[in-house]
Amino acid sequence: MAKKTIGVLALQGAFQEHEQMLARLGADYREIRQTADFTADIAGLILPGGESTTQRKLMYSTGLLAPLQQRIREDMPVMGTCAGLILLAQELSNDEETGLSTLPVRVKRNAYGRQLGSFAADISLAGIGKFPMRFIRAPYIEKILQPDVEVLATYQGQITAVRYHKQLAMSFHPELTQDLRVHRLFLQMAASA
Amino acid sequence: MAELKENNRYELNKELAQMLKGGVIMDVTTPEQARVAEAAGACAVMALERIPADIRAAGGVARMSDPAMIKGIQQAVSIPVMAKCRIGHFVEAQLLQAIEIDYIDESEVLSPADDVYHINKRDFAVPFVCGARDLGEALRRINEGASMIRTKGEPGTGDVIQAVRHMRAINKQMKELTVLREDELFEAAKTYQVPYTLVKYVHKYGRLPVVNFAAGGVATPADAALMMQLGADGVFVGSGIFKSGNPAKRAAAIVEAVTNYQDAERIARLSENLGEAMVGINEDEIQLLMAERGK
């Protein structure tokens, strides 16, 4: 089987950290900065952490929003971390504008406050076990909008990771750890797509 | 957060800087400007009463901004808000921490409060960014607890030459360290007046252990892309946006130029009809070199 190429949205933020994880797992990847980069052979997409308002704005100005949205709706596997979760969400409780709006959840941005509220904790992640989670000015998921959204992790009663069909989204940053398990899970999703 | 180990705080602060990479941090003086910056795609704003060009023009002692003014900007936007304190003025830094600023810039743009000592940034829970002209300054600031570095450039001039000089100097010195023999690193640590462990890190990885942005004199999309091609992780734009003819358009163009910094055709399009850039001052025409402050 030919190796599949994973797209890493590289508009702004910590996309290199995801690329390093993919490289360690031996996966092929490509940075997606403009529409020309997002070709039909991209078998999965990672939306990195960073500033969601910046990335959303750039998705519009580069014209990437519509093609990304279309492929996600056609079941291309996608993984969003932190800002990536915000961009996937169908509703935001404290922002008027959504991004790709493909994931039926309601997300609260900066839900733990400013940088002084950032924290790390080892939390159980369904199918994986205890995972070192790093929350940087992180959002959380306030509400599930479809019954078939699977909750993968919670912290102090708030949802921090979900899976919905081929969409995997979390409010923390596996790319900031040395733990490859989440990325491995995503590559398996992309391989079986 | 109770379960947070304090030694983790520095890592979390470095990680916030990682989230800012590939982005543009803009100086703003009012909530309206902050909203313009956020809408244009800024990844953070720097709240200050006067932008560097006006500080330069006004002269006198430049201090930390009014906390009420900073809070107004914190309320206006959802992106991280940074603010400046004077070099060595740890009480100004304490006040900024008290109002939960996201990043403190211990900045040479303000009048230094101490001509010997920088702030012991390890004492703080909030992160610090500091300016550096060369590798020694960068590593000394990191040793003091800075979790992000930027070039000093020459603020408020609209002249990018010093930012270029500082970025090239840091990169060249890092490259030189990577080819040294292990037994030569001790001497390098003495030369740079920095701890051996930091020299060892640069020797091994060829980069700083923290994110490194460009700052000082960036006024056009081409300036921003120049700094990115020279290896900056992102760009601060101070006076360049709100001292120009069409701030919203220029700000958006600089944001897009940083993302696609290698795409000359796109940057050429982005540079069309931006209106007047800020009036610059050449480095040999200025009286006060802010980059000389704080070594």
mmCIF file of C-alpha atoms in Angstrom, chain B residues 8-284:
data_model
loop_
_atom_site.group_PDB
_atom_site.id
_atom_site.type_symbol
_atom_site.label_atom_id
_atom_site.label_comp_id
_atom_site.label_asym_id
_atom_site.label_seq_id
_atom_site.Cartn_x
_atom_site.Cartn_y
_atom_site.Cartn_z
ATOM 1 C CA ASN B 8 5.828 23.025 35.025
ATOM 2 C CA ARG B 9 4.931 26.720 34.817
ATOM 3 C CA TYR B 10 8.016 27.632 32.785
ATOM 4 C CA GLU B 11 7.226 24.842 30.304
ATOM 5 C CA LEU B 12 3.629 26.064 29.961
ATOM 6 C CA ASN B 13 4.923 29.589 29.378
ATOM 7 C CA LYS B 14 7.339 28.453 26.672
ATOM 8 C CA GLU B 15 4.451 26.540 25.116
ATOM 9 C CA LEU B 16 2.236 29.621 24.913
ATOM 10 C CA ALA B 17 5.008 31.247 22.849
ATOM 11 C CA GLN B 18 5.009 28.154 20.613
ATOM 12 C CA MET B 19 1.306 28.764 19.959
ATOM 13 C CA LEU B 20 2.131 32.290 18.753
ATOM 14 C CA LYS B 21 4.566 31.058 16.093
ATOM 15 C CA GLY B 22 3.893 31.993 12.499
ATOM 16 C CA GLY B 23 1.913 34.954 13.777
ATOM 17 C CA VAL B 24 2.070 38.724 14.076
ATOM 18 C CA ILE B 25 1.958 40.523 17.436
ATOM 19 C CA MET B 26 0.802 44.110 17.061
ATOM 20 C CA ASP B 27 1.287 47.195 19.238
ATOM 21 C CA VAL B 28 -2.042 48.810 20.115
ATOM 22 C CA THR B 29 -2.882 51.835 22.254
ATOM 23 C CA THR B 30 -6.706 51.670 22.423
ATOM 24 C CA PRO B 31 -9.443 48.997 22.535
ATOM 25 C CA GLU B 32 -10.465 50.085 19.013
ATOM 26 C CA GLN B 33 -6.972 49.454 17.677
ATOM 27 C CA ALA B 34 -6.920 46.109 19.489
ATOM 28 C CA ARG B 35 -10.124 45.083 17.720
ATOM 29 C CA VAL B 36 -8.694 46.171 14.357
ATOM 30 C CA ALA B 37 -5.589 44.083 15.073
ATOM 31 C CA GLU B 38 -7.612 41.015 16.112
ATOM 32 C CA ALA B 39 -9.878 41.270 13.061
ATOM 33 C CA ALA B 40 -6.813 41.553 10.832
ATOM 34 C CA GLY B 41 -5.497 38.269 12.251
ATOM 35 C CA ALA B 42 -2.999 39.333 14.925
ATOM 36 C CA CYS B 43 -2.082 36.349 17.140
ATOM 37 C CA ALA B 44 -1.614 38.678 20.146
ATOM 38 C CA VAL B 45 -1.524 42.372 20.919
ATOM 39 C CA MET B 46 0.919 44.481 22.909
ATOM 40 C CA ALA B 47 -0.989 47.024 24.965
ATOM 41 C CA LEU B 48 0.869 50.286 25.489
ATOM 42 C CA GLU B 49 0.001 53.933 25.962
ATOM 43 C CA ARG B 50 2.260 55.195 23.247
ATOM 44 C CA ILE B 51 3.747 53.275 20.370
ATOM 45 C CA PRO B 52 7.549 53.417 20.119
ATOM 46 C CA ALA B 53 7.587 56.098 17.395
ATOM 47 C CA ASP B 54 5.659 58.440 19.711
ATOM 48 C CA ILE B 55 7.791 57.524 22.723
ATOM 49 C CA ARG B 56 10.791 58.447 20.633
ATOM 50 C CA ALA B 57 9.188 61.719 19.519
ATOM 51 C CA ALA B 58 7.980 62.700 22.984
ATOM 52 C CA GLY B 59 11.223 61.981 24.828
ATOM 53 C CA GLY B 60 11.244 61.919 28.633
ATOM 54 C CA VAL B 61 10.812 58.854 30.838
ATOM 55 C CA ALA B 62 8.621 56.106 29.355
ATOM 56 C CA ARG B 63 6.965 53.843 31.947
ATOM 57 C CA MET B 64 4.558 50.924 32.186
ATOM 58 C CA SER B 65 1.086 51.789 30.855
ATOM 59 C CA ASP B 66 -1.928 52.614 33.022
ATOM 60 C CA PRO B 67 -3.444 49.291 34.209
ATOM 61 C CA ALA B 68 -6.926 50.623 33.390
ATOM 62 C CA MET B 69 -5.855 51.122 29.780
ATOM 63 C CA ILE B 70 -4.419 47.582 29.633
ATOM 64 C CA LYS B 71 -7.595 46.111 31.173
ATOM 65 C CA GLY B 72 -9.678 47.921 28.560
ATOM 66 C CA ILE B 73 -7.723 46.111 25.868
ATOM 67 C CA GLN B 74 -7.978 42.765 27.708
ATOM 68 C CA GLN B 75 -11.750 43.182 27.655
ATOM 69 C CA ALA B 76 -11.845 44.193 23.991
ATOM 70 C CA VAL B 77 -10.172 41.098 22.508
ATOM 71 C CA SER B 78 -9.982 37.320 23.015
ATOM 72 C CA ILE B 79 -6.376 36.887 21.831
ATOM 73 C CA PRO B 80 -3.437 37.050 24.281
ATOM 74 C CA VAL B 81 -2.587 40.528 25.600
ATOM 75 C CA MET B 82 1.009 41.480 26.343
ATOM 76 C CA ALA B 83 2.307 44.614 28.046
ATOM 77 C CA LYS B 84 5.682 46.199 28.645
ATOM 78 C CA CYS B 85 7.512 46.961 31.862
ATOM 79 C CA ARG B 86 10.811 48.770 32.248
ATOM 80 C CA ILE B 87 14.036 46.758 32.296
ATOM 81 C CA GLY B 88 14.736 45.829 35.911
ATOM 82 C CA HIS B 89 11.438 47.229 37.220
ATOM 83 C CA PHE B 90 10.181 44.108 38.962
ATOM 84 C CA VAL B 91 7.342 45.956 40.681
ATOM 85 C CA GLU B 92 5.866 47.037 37.353
ATOM 86 C CA ALA B 93 6.092 43.353 36.425
ATOM 87 C CA GLN B 94 4.314 42.390 39.646
ATOM 88 C CA LEU B 95 1.487 44.764 38.746
ATOM 89 C CA LEU B 96 1.182 43.294 35.264
ATOM 90 C CA GLN B 97 1.038 39.828 36.799
ATOM 91 C CA ALA B 98 -1.637 41.051 39.234
ATOM 92 C CA ILE B 99 -3.890 42.045 36.319
ATOM 93 C CA GLU B 100 -3.236 38.633 34.687
ATOM 94 C CA ILE B 101 -1.395 39.809 31.629
ATOM 95 C CA ASP B 102 -0.620 36.925 29.246
ATOM 96 C CA TYR B 103 2.995 37.962 28.535
ATOM 97 C CA ILE B 104 5.279 40.657 29.966
ATOM 98 C CA ASP B 105 7.778 42.340 27.662
ATOM 99 C CA GLU B 106 10.718 43.556 29.741
ATOM 100 C CA SER B 107 11.443 46.151 27.142
ATOM 101 C CA GLU B 108 14.199 48.511 26.112
ATOM 102 C CA VAL B 109 11.502 50.668 24.469
ATOM 103 C CA LEU B 110 10.666 52.023 27.930
ATOM 104 C CA SER B 111 13.248 53.883 30.007
ATOM 105 C CA PRO B 112 15.322 51.329 31.951
ATOM 106 C CA ALA B 113 14.726 51.323 35.709
ATOM 107 C CA ASP B 114 17.979 49.519 36.462
ATOM 108 C CA ASP B 115 21.228 49.829 34.523
ATOM 109 C CA VAL B 116 22.743 46.640 35.965
ATOM 110 C CA TYR B 117 20.113 44.058 36.853
ATOM 111 C CA HIS B 118 17.318 42.612 34.786
ATOM 112 C CA ILE B 119 14.199 41.255 36.476
ATOM 113 C CA ASN B 120 14.541 37.791 38.024
ATOM 114 C CA LYS B 121 11.859 36.384 35.768
ATOM 115 C CA ARG B 122 12.032 32.982 37.458
ATOM 116 C CA ASP B 123 10.144 34.584 40.353
ATOM 117 C CA PHE B 124 7.039 35.066 38.243
ATOM 118 C CA ALA B 125 4.212 32.800 37.136
ATOM 119 C CA VAL B 126 3.420 34.875 34.046
ATOM 120 C CA PRO B 127 5.745 34.544 31.069
ATOM 121 C CA PHE B 128 8.309 37.094 29.880
ATOM 122 C CA VAL B 129 9.624 38.001 26.440
ATOM 123 C CA CYS B 130 12.894 39.934 26.230
ATOM 124 C CA GLY B 131 14.859 41.602 23.447
ATOM 125 C CA ALA B 132 18.309 40.460 22.348
ATOM 126 C CA ARG B 133 20.892 41.761 19.884
ATOM 127 C CA ASP B 134 23.094 38.703 19.954
ATOM 128 C CA LEU B 135 23.274 35.177 21.301
ATOM 129 C CA GLY B 136 24.831 36.200 24.620
ATOM 130 C CA GLU B 137 21.993 38.593 25.412
ATOM 131 C CA ALA B 138 19.405 36.001 24.353
ATOM 132 C CA LEU B 139 20.868 33.270 26.562
ATOM 133 C CA ARG B 140 21.327 35.633 29.527
ATOM 134 C CA ARG B 141 17.652 36.600 29.340
ATOM 135 C CA ILE B 142 16.646 32.925 29.084
ATOM 136 C CA ASN B 143 18.803 32.158 32.111
ATOM 137 C CA GLU B 144 16.949 34.897 34.005
ATOM 138 C CA GLY B 145 13.669 33.152 33.125
ATOM 139 C CA ALA B 146 12.519 34.595 29.785
ATOM 140 C CA SER B 147 10.352 32.054 27.938
ATOM 141 C CA MET B 148 10.436 33.897 24.606
ATOM 142 C CA ILE B 149 13.050 36.038 22.833
ATOM 143 C CA ARG B 150 12.723 38.736 20.194
ATOM 144 C CA THR B 151 15.319 40.760 18.361
ATOM 145 C CA LYS B 152 15.635 44.276 19.701
ATOM 146 C CA GLY B 153 15.730 45.965 16.330
ATOM 147 C CA GLU B 154 15.486 49.699 16.697
ATOM 148 C CA PRO B 155 11.929 50.409 17.822
ATOM 149 C CA GLY B 156 9.860 53.206 16.392
ATOM 150 C CA THR B 157 12.065 53.868 13.391
ATOM 151 C CA GLY B 158 10.372 51.935 10.593
ATOM 152 C CA ASP B 159 13.917 50.909 9.685
ATOM 153 C CA VAL B 160 14.399 47.148 9.643
ATOM 154 C CA ILE B 161 18.206 47.175 9.485
ATOM 155 C CA GLN B 162 18.783 46.504 13.179
ATOM 156 C CA ALA B 163 16.284 43.644 13.382
ATOM 157 C CA VAL B 164 18.065 42.082 10.401
ATOM 158 C CA ARG B 165 21.445 42.613 12.037
ATOM 159 C CA HIS B 166 20.305 41.084 15.329
ATOM 160 C CA MET B 167 18.614 38.084 13.710
ATOM 161 C CA ARG B 168 21.645 37.374 11.541
ATOM 162 C CA ALA B 169 23.984 37.740 14.526
ATOM 163 C CA ILE B 170 22.000 35.313 16.676
ATOM 164 C CA ASN B 171 21.707 32.756 13.864
ATOM 165 C CA LYS B 172 25.384 32.989 12.954
ATOM 166 C CA GLN B 173 26.520 32.606 16.543
ATOM 167 C CA MET B 174 24.243 29.601 17.021
ATOM 168 C CA LYS B 175 25.623 27.978 13.880
ATOM 169 C CA GLU B 176 29.160 28.568 15.123
ATOM 170 C CA LEU B 177 28.357 26.819 18.397
ATOM 171 C CA THR B 178 27.078 23.728 16.606
ATOM 172 C CA VAL B 179 30.473 23.053 15.002
ATOM 173 C CA LEU B 180 32.558 23.507 18.146
ATOM 174 C CA ARG B 181 34.174 20.506 19.826
ATOM 175 C CA GLU B 182 32.556 19.561 23.132
ATOM 176 C CA ASP B 183 35.647 20.656 25.054
ATOM 177 C CA GLU B 184 35.423 24.107 23.469
ATOM 178 C CA LEU B 185 31.963 24.781 24.871
ATOM 179 C CA PHE B 186 33.264 25.757 28.312
ATOM 180 C CA GLU B 187 35.248 28.600 26.797
ATOM 181 C CA ALA B 188 32.213 29.626 24.686
ATOM 182 C CA ALA B 189 30.145 29.833 27.864
ATOM 183 C CA LYS B 190 32.753 32.191 29.335
ATOM 184 C CA THR B 191 32.839 34.348 26.195
ATOM 185 C CA TYR B 192 29.072 34.657 26.054
ATOM 186 C CA GLN B 193 28.807 35.074 29.856
ATOM 187 C CA VAL B 194 26.097 32.409 30.014
ATOM 188 C CA PRO B 195 25.709 29.017 31.706
ATOM 189 C CA TYR B 196 27.343 26.000 30.098
ATOM 190 C CA THR B 197 24.014 24.120 29.968
ATOM 191 C CA LEU B 198 22.493 26.726 27.637
ATOM 192 C CA VAL B 199 25.576 26.699 25.393
ATOM 193 C CA LYS B 200 25.350 22.910 25.327
ATOM 194 C CA TYR B 201 21.688 23.100 24.275
ATOM 195 C CA VAL B 202 22.454 25.407 21.350
ATOM 196 C CA HIS B 203 25.461 23.266 20.389
ATOM 197 C CA LYS B 204 23.228 20.187 20.237
ATOM 198 C CA TYR B 205 20.084 21.596 18.611
ATOM 199 C CA GLY B 206 21.348 24.657 16.721
ATOM 200 C CA ARG B 207 18.497 26.762 18.040
ATOM 201 C CA LEU B 208 17.386 28.628 21.139
ATOM 202 C CA PRO B 209 15.447 26.621 23.734
ATOM 203 C CA VAL B 210 12.601 29.148 23.344
ATOM 204 C CA VAL B 211 10.710 30.769 20.477
ATOM 205 C CA ASN B 212 12.498 33.687 18.760
ATOM 206 C CA PHE B 213 10.484 36.484 17.106
ATOM 207 C CA ALA B 214 11.656 39.450 15.055
ATOM 208 C CA ALA B 215 10.924 42.955 16.323
ATOM 209 C CA GLY B 216 11.888 46.521 15.576
ATOM 210 C CA GLY B 217 11.305 48.547 12.429
ATOM 211 C CA VAL B 218 9.024 46.092 10.581
ATOM 212 C CA ALA B 219 6.735 48.302 8.438
ATOM 213 C CA THR B 220 5.744 46.353 5.300
ATOM 214 C CA PRO B 221 4.656 42.822 4.301
ATOM 215 C CA ALA B 222 8.062 42.469 2.645
ATOM 216 C CA ASP B 223 9.842 43.429 5.894
ATOM 217 C CA ALA B 224 7.860 40.769 7.753
ATOM 218 C CA ALA B 225 8.592 38.102 5.124
ATOM 219 C CA LEU B 226 12.272 39.100 5.158
ATOM 220 C CA MET B 227 12.456 38.412 8.893
ATOM 221 C CA MET B 228 10.636 35.072 8.435
ATOM 222 C CA GLN B 229 13.021 34.018 5.656
ATOM 223 C CA LEU B 230 15.906 34.933 7.951
ATOM 224 C CA GLY B 231 14.543 32.406 10.434
ATOM 225 C CA ALA B 232 12.222 34.312 12.779
ATOM 226 C CA ASP B 233 9.434 32.244 14.362
ATOM 227 C CA GLY B 234 7.049 35.199 14.024
ATOM 228 C CA VAL B 235 6.994 38.984 13.960
ATOM 229 C CA PHE B 236 6.217 41.899 16.272
ATOM 230 C CA VAL B 237 4.977 45.015 14.499
ATOM 231 C CA GLY B 238 5.081 48.121 16.642
ATOM 232 C CA SER B 239 4.654 51.513 15.090
ATOM 233 C CA GLY B 240 4.462 50.109 11.555
ATOM 234 C CA ILE B 241 0.713 49.474 11.525
ATOM 235 C CA PHE B 242 -1.028 52.265 13.374
ATOM 236 C CA LYS B 243 1.409 54.908 12.094
ATOM 237 C CA SER B 244 0.507 54.012 8.509
ATOM 238 C CA GLY B 245 -2.196 55.290 6.170
ATOM 239 C CA ASN B 246 -4.500 52.248 6.247
ATOM 240 C CA PRO B 247 -3.851 50.213 9.429
ATOM 241 C CA ALA B 248 -6.510 47.506 8.906
ATOM 242 C CA LYS B 249 -5.383 46.689 5.386
ATOM 243 C CA ARG B 250 -1.677 46.832 6.219
ATOM 244 C CA ALA B 251 -2.171 44.661 9.302
ATOM 245 C CA ALA B 252 -4.035 41.976 7.331
ATOM 246 C CA ALA B 253 -1.421 42.068 4.573
ATOM 247 C CA ILE B 254 1.428 41.595 7.059
ATOM 248 C CA VAL B 255 -0.407 38.665 8.699
ATOM 249 C CA GLU B 256 -0.855 36.940 5.360
ATOM 250 C CA ALA B 257 2.726 37.679 4.304
ATOM 251 C CA VAL B 258 4.018 35.957 7.447
ATOM 252 C CA THR B 259 2.016 32.791 6.680
ATOM 253 C CA ASN B 260 3.113 32.677 3.033
ATOM 254 C CA TYR B 261 6.522 34.256 3.548
ATOM 255 C CA GLN B 262 8.112 32.349 0.684
ATOM 256 C CA ASP B 263 5.448 33.159 -1.901
ATOM 257 C CA ALA B 264 6.760 36.327 -3.591
ATOM 258 C CA GLU B 265 3.862 36.630 -6.033
ATOM 259 C CA ARG B 266 1.376 36.626 -3.203
ATOM 260 C CA ILE B 267 3.373 39.102 -1.136
ATOM 261 C CA ALA B 268 3.628 41.384 -4.190
ATOM 262 C CA ARG B 269 -0.178 41.310 -4.480
ATOM 263 C CA LEU B 270 -0.548 41.916 -0.746
ATOM 264 C CA SER B 271 1.762 44.916 -1.008
ATOM 265 C CA GLU B 272 -0.384 46.693 -3.607
ATOM 266 C CA ASN B 273 -2.149 49.928 -2.628
ATOM 267 C CA LEU B 274 -1.534 49.685 1.097
ATOM 268 C CA GLY B 275 -1.413 53.456 1.369
ATOM 269 C CA GLU B 276 1.392 55.264 3.033
ATOM 270 C CA ALA B 277 3.843 53.299 5.178
ATOM 271 C CA MET B 278 5.005 54.924 8.371
ATOM 272 C CA VAL B 279 7.541 57.669 7.844
ATOM 273 C CA GLY B 280 10.806 56.068 8.805
ATOM 274 C CA ILE B 281 13.923 57.424 10.444
ATOM 275 C CA ASN B 282 17.258 56.001 9.306
ATOM 276 C CA GLU B 283 19.408 54.567 12.072
ATOM 277 C CA ASP B 284 22.157 57.161 11.567
#
